Coordinates of C-alpha atoms and ligand atoms in Angstrom, one line a residue:
M1 CA 132.0 66.6 125.8
T2 CA 130.4 65.6 129.0
L3 CA 126.8 64.9 127.8
L4 CA 128.3 62.3 125.6
N5 CA 128.6 60.1 128.7
N6 CA 125.0 60.8 129.7
T7 CA 123.4 57.6 131.0
L8 CA 120.7 56.4 133.3
P9 CA 121.0 54.4 136.6
E10 CA 119.4 51.3 135.1
Q11 CA 121.7 51.4 132.1
R12 CA 124.8 51.7 134.3
R13 CA 124.2 49.6 137.4
G14 CA 124.5 46.2 135.8
K15 CA 127.7 46.9 133.9
L16 CA 130.1 45.8 136.6
K17 CA 128.5 42.4 137.0
A18 CA 128.4 42.0 133.3
L19 CA 132.1 42.6 133.0
L20 CA 132.9 40.1 135.8
E21 CA 130.6 37.5 134.2
K22 CA 132.5 37.9 131.0
G23 CA 135.7 36.9 133.0
K24 CA 137.2 40.3 132.5
T25 CA 139.8 41.6 135.0
V26 CA 138.2 45.0 135.9
R27 CA 140.7 47.9 136.0
V28 CA 139.4 50.7 138.2
L29 CA 140.6 54.3 138.7
E30 CA 139.7 56.7 141.5
A31 CA 137.6 59.8 141.0
H32 CA 136.8 62.5 143.5
N33 CA 134.8 65.0 141.5
G34 CA 133.2 65.5 138.2
L35 CA 136.4 66.5 136.4
S36 CA 138.5 63.6 137.7
G37 CA 135.5 61.4 136.9
I38 CA 135.6 62.5 133.3
I39 CA 139.3 61.8 133.1
A40 CA 138.9 58.3 134.6
N41 CA 136.0 57.6 132.4
N42 CA 137.3 58.9 129.1
T43 CA 141.1 58.4 129.1
R44 CA 142.2 55.9 126.5
V45 CA 145.7 54.8 125.4
K46 CA 146.9 52.6 122.6
G47 CA 148.9 49.6 123.9
E48 CA 149.9 46.1 123.0
S49 CA 148.9 42.8 124.3
E50 CA 150.5 39.5 123.2
G51 CA 151.9 41.3 120.1
Q52 CA 148.5 42.7 119.2
P53 CA 147.6 46.4 119.3
V54 CA 144.9 47.1 121.9
N55 CA 143.1 50.2 123.1
R56 CA 143.3 50.5 126.9
E57 CA 140.9 52.3 129.2
F58 CA 139.6 51.9 132.7
D59 CA 136.6 49.7 133.2
A60 CA 135.1 51.4 136.3
L61 CA 135.4 54.3 138.8
W62 CA 136.4 54.1 142.5
E63 CA 134.7 56.8 144.6
S64 CA 137.3 56.8 147.3
S65 CA 136.8 58.0 150.9
L66 CA 140.4 59.1 151.1
T67 CA 140.3 61.3 148.0
D68 CA 136.7 62.5 148.5
S69 CA 137.7 63.6 152.1
A70 CA 141.0 65.0 151.0
S71 CA 139.5 67.0 148.2
K72 CA 137.4 68.7 150.8
G73 CA 140.4 69.3 152.9
H74 CA 139.5 66.7 155.5
P75 CA 141.1 63.6 156.9
D76 CA 139.8 60.1 155.9
I77 CA 138.0 59.3 159.3
E78 CA 134.4 59.2 158.2
V79 CA 134.0 62.9 159.1
V80 CA 132.6 63.7 155.7
T81 CA 129.0 62.8 156.0
F82 CA 127.2 60.3 153.7
D83 CA 125.1 63.1 152.2
S84 CA 128.2 64.9 151.2
R85 CA 129.7 61.7 149.8
L86 CA 126.5 61.1 147.9
H87 CA 126.7 64.6 146.4
T88 CA 130.2 63.8 145.1
I89 CA 129.0 60.4 143.8
N90 CA 126.1 62.1 141.9
E91 CA 128.5 64.7 140.6
I92 CA 130.7 62.0 139.1
L93 CA 127.7 59.9 137.9
A94 CA 126.3 62.9 136.0
V95 CA 129.3 63.1 133.7
T96 CA 130.4 59.5 133.3
D97 CA 128.9 56.2 132.0
K98 CA 131.2 53.6 133.5
P99 CA 130.2 51.5 136.5
M100 CA 131.1 53.0 139.9
I101 CA 132.3 51.2 143.0
V102 CA 131.8 53.3 146.1
D103 CA 134.1 53.1 149.1
G104 CA 131.5 52.8 151.9
D105 CA 134.0 53.0 154.8
T106 CA 132.6 51.0 157.7
G107 CA 129.0 51.3 156.4
G108 CA 128.2 52.9 159.8
D109 CA 125.5 51.5 162.0
V110 CA 123.5 48.6 160.5
N111 CA 120.4 50.6 160.0
A112 CA 122.3 53.5 158.4
F113 CA 123.9 50.9 156.0
E114 CA 120.4 49.9 154.7
Y115 CA 119.8 53.5 153.7
T116 CA 123.3 53.7 152.1
V117 CA 122.6 50.6 150.0
S118 CA 119.2 51.9 148.9
K119 CA 120.5 55.3 147.9
L120 CA 123.6 54.0 146.1
E121 CA 121.6 51.4 144.2
R122 CA 119.0 54.0 143.2
A123 CA 121.7 56.3 142.0
G124 CA 123.1 53.6 139.6
V125 CA 126.2 52.7 141.6
S126 CA 127.2 49.1 140.9
A127 CA 128.9 48.1 144.1
V128 CA 129.8 49.3 147.6
I129 CA 132.8 48.1 149.5
I130 CA 132.6 48.2 153.3
E131 CA 135.5 47.5 155.7
D132 CA 135.3 45.5 158.8
K133 CA 136.4 48.2 161.2
V134 CA 134.6 50.0 164.0
F135 CA 133.0 53.4 163.1
P136 CA 134.6 55.9 162.8
K137 CA 137.4 54.2 161.0
R138 CA 140.9 55.5 160.3
N139 CA 142.5 55.4 156.9
S140 CA 144.5 52.1 156.4
L141 CA 147.7 53.4 154.8
E142 CA 149.4 55.3 157.6
A143 CA 151.7 53.3 159.9
G144 CA 151.2 53.5 163.7
V145 CA 147.5 54.4 163.5
Q146 CA 145.2 52.5 165.8
Q147 CA 142.9 50.2 163.7
N148 CA 139.9 48.8 165.6
L149 CA 138.4 45.7 163.9
E150 CA 134.7 45.1 164.1
D151 CA 133.4 41.9 165.5
P152 CA 133.0 39.6 162.5
E153 CA 129.5 38.5 163.4
V154 CA 128.3 42.1 163.8
F155 CA 129.8 42.9 160.4
A156 CA 128.2 39.8 158.8
Q157 CA 124.8 41.0 160.1
K158 CA 125.5 44.3 158.3
I159 CA 126.1 42.4 155.1
R160 CA 122.9 40.3 155.5
R161 CA 120.8 43.4 156.1
G162 CA 122.3 45.3 153.2
K163 CA 121.8 42.4 150.8
K164 CA 118.2 42.1 151.9
I165 CA 117.4 45.8 151.2
Q166 CA 118.8 46.0 147.6
K167 CA 116.2 45.8 144.9
T168 CA 118.1 44.5 141.9
N169 CA 120.5 41.6 141.7
E170 CA 122.8 43.9 139.8
F171 CA 124.1 45.7 142.9
M172 CA 127.0 44.2 144.7
I173 CA 128.1 44.4 148.4
I174 CA 131.8 43.6 148.8
A175 CA 133.4 43.1 152.2
R176 CA 136.9 44.5 152.8
L177 CA 139.2 42.7 155.2
E178 CA 141.3 44.9 157.4
S179 CA 143.0 42.1 159.4
L180 CA 146.4 42.6 157.7
I181 CA 146.1 46.4 158.1
A182 CA 145.4 45.9 161.8
G183 CA 148.4 43.6 162.3
K184 CA 146.3 40.4 162.7
P185 CA 147.5 37.1 161.3
M186 CA 146.5 35.8 157.8
E187 CA 144.3 33.3 159.6
D188 CA 142.1 36.1 161.0
A189 CA 141.6 37.4 157.4
V190 CA 140.8 33.9 156.1
N191 CA 138.3 33.2 158.9
R192 CA 136.6 36.5 158.4
A193 CA 136.4 35.9 154.6
K194 CA 134.6 32.7 155.3
I195 CA 132.1 34.3 157.7
Y196 CA 131.3 37.2 155.2
L197 CA 131.0 34.8 152.3
Q198 CA 128.5 32.8 154.2
A199 CA 126.6 36.0 155.1
G200 CA 126.0 36.4 151.3
V201 CA 128.6 39.0 150.3
D202 CA 129.3 39.4 146.5
G203 CA 133.0 39.7 146.9
I204 CA 136.0 40.1 149.2
M205 CA 138.6 42.8 149.1
I206 CA 141.8 42.0 150.9
H207 CA 143.7 45.1 151.9
S208 CA 147.5 45.4 152.6
K209 CA 149.9 48.3 153.2
L210 CA 153.0 46.3 152.6
K211 CA 155.5 47.2 149.9
S212 CA 155.3 43.7 148.6
A213 CA 152.3 41.8 147.2
D214 CA 153.4 38.6 149.0
E215 CA 150.7 38.7 151.7
I216 CA 147.9 39.4 149.3
F217 CA 149.1 36.6 147.0
E218 CA 149.2 34.3 150.0
F219 CA 145.6 35.4 150.8
A220 CA 144.5 34.7 147.2
E221 CA 145.7 31.1 147.6
H222 CA 143.7 30.7 150.7
Y223 CA 140.7 32.3 149.0
K224 CA 140.8 29.7 146.2
E225 CA 140.6 27.0 148.9
I226 CA 137.7 28.5 150.9
S227 CA 135.8 29.3 147.6
K228 CA 136.1 25.6 146.8
E229 CA 135.2 24.6 150.3
L230 CA 132.1 26.8 150.2
N231 CA 131.4 26.1 146.6
L232 CA 131.4 29.8 145.8
N233 CA 133.0 31.9 143.1
K234 CA 132.9 35.4 144.5
T235 CA 134.9 38.3 143.2
L236 CA 138.3 39.0 144.7
V237 CA 139.5 42.6 144.9
C238 CA 142.8 44.3 145.7
V239 CA 144.1 47.9 146.0
P240 CA 147.8 47.9 144.9
T241 CA 148.8 51.3 146.3
T242 CA 151.8 50.3 148.3
Y243 CA 152.8 47.2 146.3
N244 CA 152.5 49.1 143.0
Q245 CA 155.4 47.4 141.3
T246 CA 153.1 44.5 140.9
T247 CA 151.5 44.5 137.5
E248 CA 147.8 44.1 136.7
S249 CA 148.5 40.9 134.8
E250 CA 150.3 39.4 137.9
L251 CA 147.4 40.3 140.1
S252 CA 145.0 38.9 137.6
A253 CA 147.0 35.7 137.4
A254 CA 146.8 35.4 141.2
G255 CA 143.0 35.5 141.0
F256 CA 142.2 39.1 141.5
Q257 CA 139.2 40.2 139.3
I258 CA 139.0 43.9 140.4
I259 CA 142.1 46.0 140.7
I260 CA 141.6 49.4 142.1
H261 CA 144.1 52.3 141.6
A262 CA 142.6 54.1 144.5
N263 CA 144.0 57.6 144.9
H264 CA 146.2 58.6 141.9
L265 CA 144.2 61.3 140.2
L266 CA 144.0 63.3 143.5
R267 CA 147.7 62.7 144.3
S268 CA 148.9 63.8 140.9
A269 CA 146.6 66.9 140.9
Y270 CA 147.9 67.8 144.4
K271 CA 151.5 67.6 143.4
A272 CA 151.0 69.7 140.3
M273 CA 148.9 72.3 142.3
V274 CA 151.6 72.7 145.0
E275 CA 154.4 73.0 142.4
T276 CA 152.3 75.6 140.4
A277 CA 151.6 77.6 143.5
Q278 CA 155.3 77.6 144.4
T279 CA 156.4 78.5 140.9
I280 CA 154.1 81.5 140.6
L281 CA 155.3 82.8 144.0
R282 CA 158.9 82.3 143.1
D283 CA 158.7 83.9 139.6
Q284 CA 156.0 86.4 140.5
R285 CA 154.2 85.6 137.3
S286 CA 152.6 82.5 135.9
L287 CA 154.5 82.0 132.7
E288 CA 156.9 79.5 134.3
A289 CA 154.0 77.5 135.6
D290 CA 152.6 76.9 132.1
P291 CA 154.3 73.5 131.6
L292 CA 152.7 72.4 134.9
C293 CA 149.2 73.4 133.7
S294 CA 146.9 72.2 131.0
T295 CA 145.6 74.8 128.6
V296 CA 142.4 76.5 129.5
R297 CA 141.0 75.2 126.1
E298 CA 141.8 71.6 127.0
I299 CA 139.6 72.0 130.1
F300 CA 136.9 73.8 128.0
K301 CA 137.0 70.8 125.7
T302 CA 136.8 68.2 128.5
V303 CA 133.9 69.8 130.3
G304 CA 131.9 70.4 127.2
F305 CA 132.3 74.1 126.8
L306 CA 133.4 73.9 123.2
D307 CA 130.3 71.9 122.4
V308 CA 128.2 74.5 124.0
K309 CA 129.9 77.1 121.9
E310 CA 129.3 75.1 118.8
K311 CA 125.6 74.6 119.6
D312 CA 125.2 78.3 120.4
Q313 CA 126.7 79.1 117.0
E314 CA 124.5 76.5 115.3
N315 CA 121.5 77.9 117.2
E316 CA 122.4 81.4 116.1
Q317 CA 122.8 80.2 112.6
T318 CA 119.4 78.5 112.5
T319 CA 117.2 80.9 114.6
N320 CA 118.5 84.4 115.0
V321 CA 119.6 85.1 111.5
P322 CA 118.7 88.6 110.4
V323 CA 116.7 89.0 107.2
I324 CA 117.2 92.1 105.0
I325 CA 114.5 92.9 102.4
P326 CA 115.6 95.7 100.1
A327 CA 112.2 97.3 99.1
A328 CA 113.2 100.8 98.1
G329 CA 112.7 100.9 94.4
E330 CA 109.8 102.3 92.4
D331 CA 107.9 99.8 90.4
P332 CA 106.8 101.0 86.9
V333 CA 104.4 98.0 86.3
F334 CA 102.2 98.6 89.4
K335 CA 102.5 102.4 89.5
E336 CA 98.8 103.1 89.0
M337 CA 97.6 100.4 91.2
L338 CA 99.9 101.4 94.0
N339 CA 99.1 105.1 93.9
G340 CA 102.3 106.2 95.6
K341 CA 102.6 103.2 97.9
P342 CA 105.8 101.1 97.7
K343 CA 105.5 97.7 95.9
A344 CA 105.9 95.9 99.2
M345 CA 102.4 97.2 100.1
L346 CA 100.8 95.6 97.1
E347 CA 97.7 93.8 98.3
I348 CA 97.5 90.1 97.8
C349 CA 94.5 88.4 99.3
G350 CA 93.8 91.5 101.3
K351 CA 97.2 91.6 102.8
P352 CA 100.4 93.5 101.8
L353 CA 103.0 91.4 99.9
L354 CA 105.5 92.3 102.7
Q355 CA 103.1 90.9 105.4
H356 CA 103.0 87.6 103.5
Q357 CA 106.8 87.5 103.5
I358 CA 106.9 88.3 107.2
Q359 CA 104.5 85.5 107.9
T360 CA 106.6 83.0 106.0
L361 CA 109.8 84.2 107.8
N362 CA 108.2 84.1 111.2
N363 CA 106.9 80.6 110.5
C364 CA 110.6 79.6 110.1
N365 CA 111.6 81.3 113.4
L366 CA 113.1 84.3 111.6
A367 CA 111.9 87.4 113.4
D368 CA 114.8 89.8 113.0
I369 CA 113.6 91.4 109.8
T370 CA 114.9 94.7 108.3
V371 CA 113.1 96.3 105.4
I372 CA 114.9 99.0 103.4
A373 CA 112.3 101.5 102.3
G374 CA 112.7 104.4 99.7
Y375 CA 109.9 105.1 97.3
G376 CA 106.7 105.7 99.2
R377 CA 108.6 105.5 102.5
D378 CA 105.8 107.0 104.5
Q379 CA 103.4 104.4 103.4
M380 CA 105.7 101.4 104.2
Q381 CA 104.0 99.8 107.2
A382 CA 104.6 96.4 108.8
D383 CA 104.5 95.1 112.4
G384 CA 107.5 93.7 114.0
V385 CA 110.1 94.8 111.5
T386 CA 112.8 97.4 111.5
I387 CA 112.4 99.9 108.6
L388 CA 115.6 101.6 107.4
E389 CA 115.6 104.2 104.7
N390 CA 117.6 104.6 101.5
P391 CA 116.9 108.2 100.6
N392 CA 119.0 107.7 97.4
F393 CA 116.8 105.0 96.0
N394 CA 116.4 106.6 92.6
N395 CA 120.1 106.3 91.9
G396 CA 122.0 103.0 91.8
S397 CA 120.6 99.5 92.0
M398 CA 118.9 97.4 94.7
L399 CA 122.4 96.7 96.0
N400 CA 122.7 100.2 97.4
S401 CA 119.5 99.5 99.4
L402 CA 120.8 96.2 100.6
F403 CA 123.9 97.9 101.9
V404 CA 121.9 100.4 103.9
G405 CA 121.4 97.3 106.1
K406 CA 125.1 96.7 106.3
E407 CA 125.1 96.9 110.1
R408 CA 122.8 93.9 110.2
M409 CA 125.0 91.7 108.0
S410 CA 128.1 91.0 110.0
N411 CA 127.0 87.8 111.8
G412 CA 125.5 86.4 108.7
F413 CA 122.1 87.2 107.1
I414 CA 119.4 86.3 104.6
M415 CA 118.6 88.6 101.7
L416 CA 115.1 88.4 100.3
Y417 CA 113.9 90.4 97.3
S418 CA 110.8 92.3 98.1
D419 CA 108.7 90.8 95.3
I420 CA 109.2 87.1 96.1
L421 CA 106.8 84.8 97.8
T422 CA 108.0 81.4 99.0
E423 CA 106.7 78.4 100.8
D424 CA 108.0 77.9 104.3
T425 CA 110.0 74.8 103.2
V426 CA 112.2 76.8 100.9
I427 CA 113.4 79.0 103.8
Q428 CA 113.6 76.0 106.1
N429 CA 115.8 74.1 103.7
L430 CA 117.9 77.2 103.3
M431 CA 118.4 77.3 107.1
E432 CA 119.7 73.8 107.1
R433 CA 122.5 74.6 104.7
R434 CA 126.0 75.2 106.0
E435 CA 127.8 76.8 103.0
D436 CA 129.0 80.4 103.5
I437 CA 127.2 81.8 100.5
I438 CA 124.2 80.1 99.1
L439 CA 121.7 81.4 96.5
V440 CA 118.3 79.8 96.0
A441 CA 118.1 78.8 92.3
D442 CA 115.2 77.4 90.3
N443 CA 116.2 74.7 87.9
S444 CA 112.9 74.7 85.9
T445 CA 114.1 77.8 84.0
Q446 CA 114.9 75.8 80.8
Y447 CA 111.3 74.7 80.6
H448 CA 109.8 78.2 80.7
E449 CA 109.8 80.9 78.1
P450 CA 111.3 84.1 79.6
Q451 CA 108.5 86.6 80.1
E452 CA 108.6 89.8 78.1
G453 CA 109.7 92.8 80.1
N454 CA 110.9 90.7 83.1
I455 CA 114.5 90.7 84.1
H456 CA 115.7 87.3 85.1
D457 CA 118.9 86.6 87.0
F458 CA 120.3 83.5 85.4
I459 CA 122.8 81.1 86.7
I460 CA 125.2 78.8 85.0
G461 CA 126.2 76.0 87.4
K462 CA 129.8 75.0 87.6
H463 CA 129.1 71.3 86.8
Q464 CA 127.0 71.6 83.7
H465 CA 126.1 68.1 82.7
K466 CA 124.3 67.2 79.5
P467 CA 120.6 67.0 80.4
A468 CA 120.1 63.5 81.6
R469 CA 116.9 61.8 82.5
R470 CA 118.0 61.1 86.0
Q471 CA 121.0 62.3 87.9
I472 CA 122.3 62.7 91.5
R473 CA 124.6 65.5 92.3
F474 CA 125.8 66.2 95.9
S475 CA 124.8 69.6 97.1
S476 CA 128.4 70.6 97.9
E477 CA 129.1 70.4 94.1
N478 CA 126.4 72.9 93.4
K479 CA 128.5 75.9 92.7
V480 CA 127.7 79.0 90.7
A481 CA 130.0 79.6 87.7
K482 CA 128.2 82.6 86.2
I483 CA 125.3 84.8 87.3
G484 CA 123.7 87.7 85.6
S485 CA 120.7 89.0 83.7
K486 CA 122.5 89.1 80.4
I487 CA 123.3 85.4 80.3
N488 CA 121.6 83.7 77.3
P489 CA 118.6 81.9 78.8
E490 CA 119.4 78.9 76.7
T491 CA 122.7 78.4 78.3
A492 CA 121.5 79.1 81.8
S493 CA 120.9 76.1 84.1
H494 CA 119.0 78.0 86.8
E495 CA 117.3 81.2 87.7
F496 CA 118.2 83.0 90.9
I497 CA 115.0 83.6 92.8
G498 CA 116.1 86.6 94.9
L499 CA 116.7 84.7 98.1
A500 CA 120.2 84.2 99.4
R501 CA 121.9 83.3 102.7
F502 CA 125.3 84.5 103.9
S503 CA 127.1 82.9 106.9
K504 CA 129.3 85.2 109.1
T505 CA 132.2 84.4 106.8
G506 CA 130.1 84.8 103.7
A507 CA 128.9 88.2 104.9
E508 CA 132.5 89.3 105.7
Q509 CA 133.5 88.3 102.1
L510 CA 130.5 90.1 100.6
I511 CA 131.2 93.3 102.6
E512 CA 134.9 93.2 101.9
T513 CA 134.4 92.8 98.1
Y514 CA 131.7 95.5 98.0
N515 CA 133.8 98.0 99.9
D516 CA 136.8 97.3 97.6
I517 CA 134.7 97.8 94.5
V518 CA 133.1 101.0 95.7
K519 CA 136.5 102.4 96.6
N520 CA 138.6 101.3 93.8
Y521 CA 136.6 100.7 90.6
K522 CA 135.3 103.1 88.0
G523 CA 133.3 102.8 84.7
Q524 CA 131.9 99.6 83.4
F525 CA 131.8 96.7 85.8
Q526 CA 130.7 93.1 85.2
E527 CA 127.3 93.5 83.5
A528 CA 126.8 97.1 84.7
D529 CA 127.6 99.9 82.2
D530 CA 128.7 102.0 85.1
I531 CA 129.9 101.1 88.6
S532 CA 127.3 103.4 90.1
R533 CA 124.6 101.0 88.9
F534 CA 126.2 97.7 89.6
T535 CA 123.8 95.1 90.9
F536 CA 123.7 92.3 93.4
T537 CA 124.5 89.7 90.7
D538 CA 127.4 91.8 89.5
L539 CA 128.8 91.7 93.0
I540 CA 128.3 88.0 93.3
Q541 CA 130.0 87.4 89.9
E542 CA 132.9 89.5 91.1
M543 CA 133.2 87.3 94.2
I544 CA 133.2 84.2 92.1
D545 CA 135.9 85.7 89.9
R546 CA 137.9 86.4 93.0
G547 CA 137.7 82.7 94.0
F548 CA 135.0 82.8 96.7
A549 CA 132.8 79.7 96.6
V550 CA 129.2 80.6 95.8
H551 CA 126.8 77.7 96.1
Y552 CA 123.2 77.4 95.0
M553 CA 120.4 75.5 96.6
E554 CA 118.3 73.9 93.9
I555 CA 114.5 74.1 93.9
H556 CA 111.9 73.7 91.1
K557 CA 108.8 75.0 92.8
G558 CA 107.6 76.7 96.0
W559 CA 108.1 80.3 95.0
L560 CA 106.5 83.1 93.0
E561 CA 107.7 86.4 91.8
I562 CA 105.3 89.3 91.6
H563 CA 106.2 91.2 88.5
N564 CA 102.8 91.7 86.9
A565 CA 99.0 91.4 87.3
E566 CA 99.1 87.8 86.2
H567 CA 101.5 87.0 89.0
I568 CA 99.1 88.5 91.5
A569 CA 96.3 86.4 90.2
L570 CA 98.5 83.3 90.4
A571 CA 99.5 84.2 94.0
E572 CA 95.9 84.7 95.0
K573 CA 95.0 81.4 93.5
S574 CA 97.7 79.7 95.4
F575 CA 96.7 81.3 98.7
N576 CA 93.0 80.3 98.1
E577 CA 93.8 76.7 97.3
Ligands
SPV601 C1 140.3 54.8 149.8 O1 140.7 55.0 148.7 O2 139.7 55.6 150.5 C2 140.5 53.5 150.4 C3 141.7 52.7 150.1 O3 139.8 53.1 151.3 S1 142.9 53.1 151.2 O4 143.1 54.5 151.2 O5 144.1 52.4 150.8 O6 142.5 52.7 152.5
MG602 MG1 138.5 54.6 152.0

């Protein structure tokens, strides 16, 4: 996940100095683009130090001129402009949080160097290393290349001007000695080191392209002496590309505090890329190249694509969930009052019941609402909802109407009975839940007398405890053991309020079970005397019996059912409060 490394310039810049002040030997790895930056920043291995297990990682990133140029297909001769380098630098900074040391080449003209310092410091870079060669420099590692050293006084002036322009004391300017690269004697390097230290530089990098570390070890000894002489203690840096048999601990023991592995991610990627290209050409397919490649998924993971996928899914689960309201049945209680209209059109405070439901759902960012109409179909009216029809509403149960909306279920959905009013918080809490099937259940049922003529869907929770004054139960334990209208109210722990949520998986399980029942069952089924009249709760009970986990979300208030005139009065009272 790349946003995990998200940081600000002011949070990053001082990290390098802080590590050095702690006396840590700073281990640095090259990065040349965002992806290699993530690898350098995030790679960790388990190791051992003095018999103790340790987690090892790089402490900082090296933005190399060699690898930045090479990744653009260019030689390392200061032909890649500073703006282009800054683009790469920012690309890496955007996905990493470790301190960055930038390879500033010669630093260019002294005036240009001031702009370089200012822009790097502003971006959150911790240090720039400039080499004492004449612009445009040539890379240091190739034998036989002409290396032109800068006049040490001219270079010292560049250091002074750079140090003056920086705004914080977190930013470091390090001078890189190219004397040994240019074939000059050790004495030249030592003299230059003295001049640069006196000009106020924050550290010295001694470069070498020998196979052995002998000459840089020799320099380190001189460095100790001049540091003593000048009463300074400035950071010493090395780049062990050619003398890479020398270990970090040997370099550290010799006095090096920053060790830069300067080009290895680019070189390893280059090798794998060439071999991959050759393998595909040779075999005329890519199968044989697979061992040379990471999986696509590994890259997806590294660059944060899998996090995006997860967030999209979460977003989908919390915002775009379709709601299905089965509202097709005829209501005997309100028959006269409704005068041919469906119950969803029952007026409460001058607004149809359905409109109140839509308002609550919209308040919870649920706008994809499907109403299943049947009785009084022509008079079912609501803005911003899809109305589907169950022409067969007189036969079967509400479940048939619900399944008229089957097409809407497959990515997960919410089911809401058409005669239920809830507070926003009930729906909001339901949206937070992650279980695949969750029914909203009122636990105050034991304290209410069942109302005459009302059908209640009762629940018996799986973990029935003896009533206790206080208890805490984790919501994941809240599973339904039994559900149905024929459960003895005295043994019921909850009442199902007619609001349920199904995840994508939960919806798949529901549809699969429903299809199987419709296809394969006959006669009496669960509480239904005939399969043709089996209900939503019969289906849920069947799912429980088949081993699917059905959870309930416990509430004790915040909802109303509209089953009689008394309920309407209660609802109106609530709305007017
Ligand atoms: C770089 O990585 O660009 C360096 C180190 O400057 S070297 O290539 O060894 O010169
Ligand atoms: Mg370089």
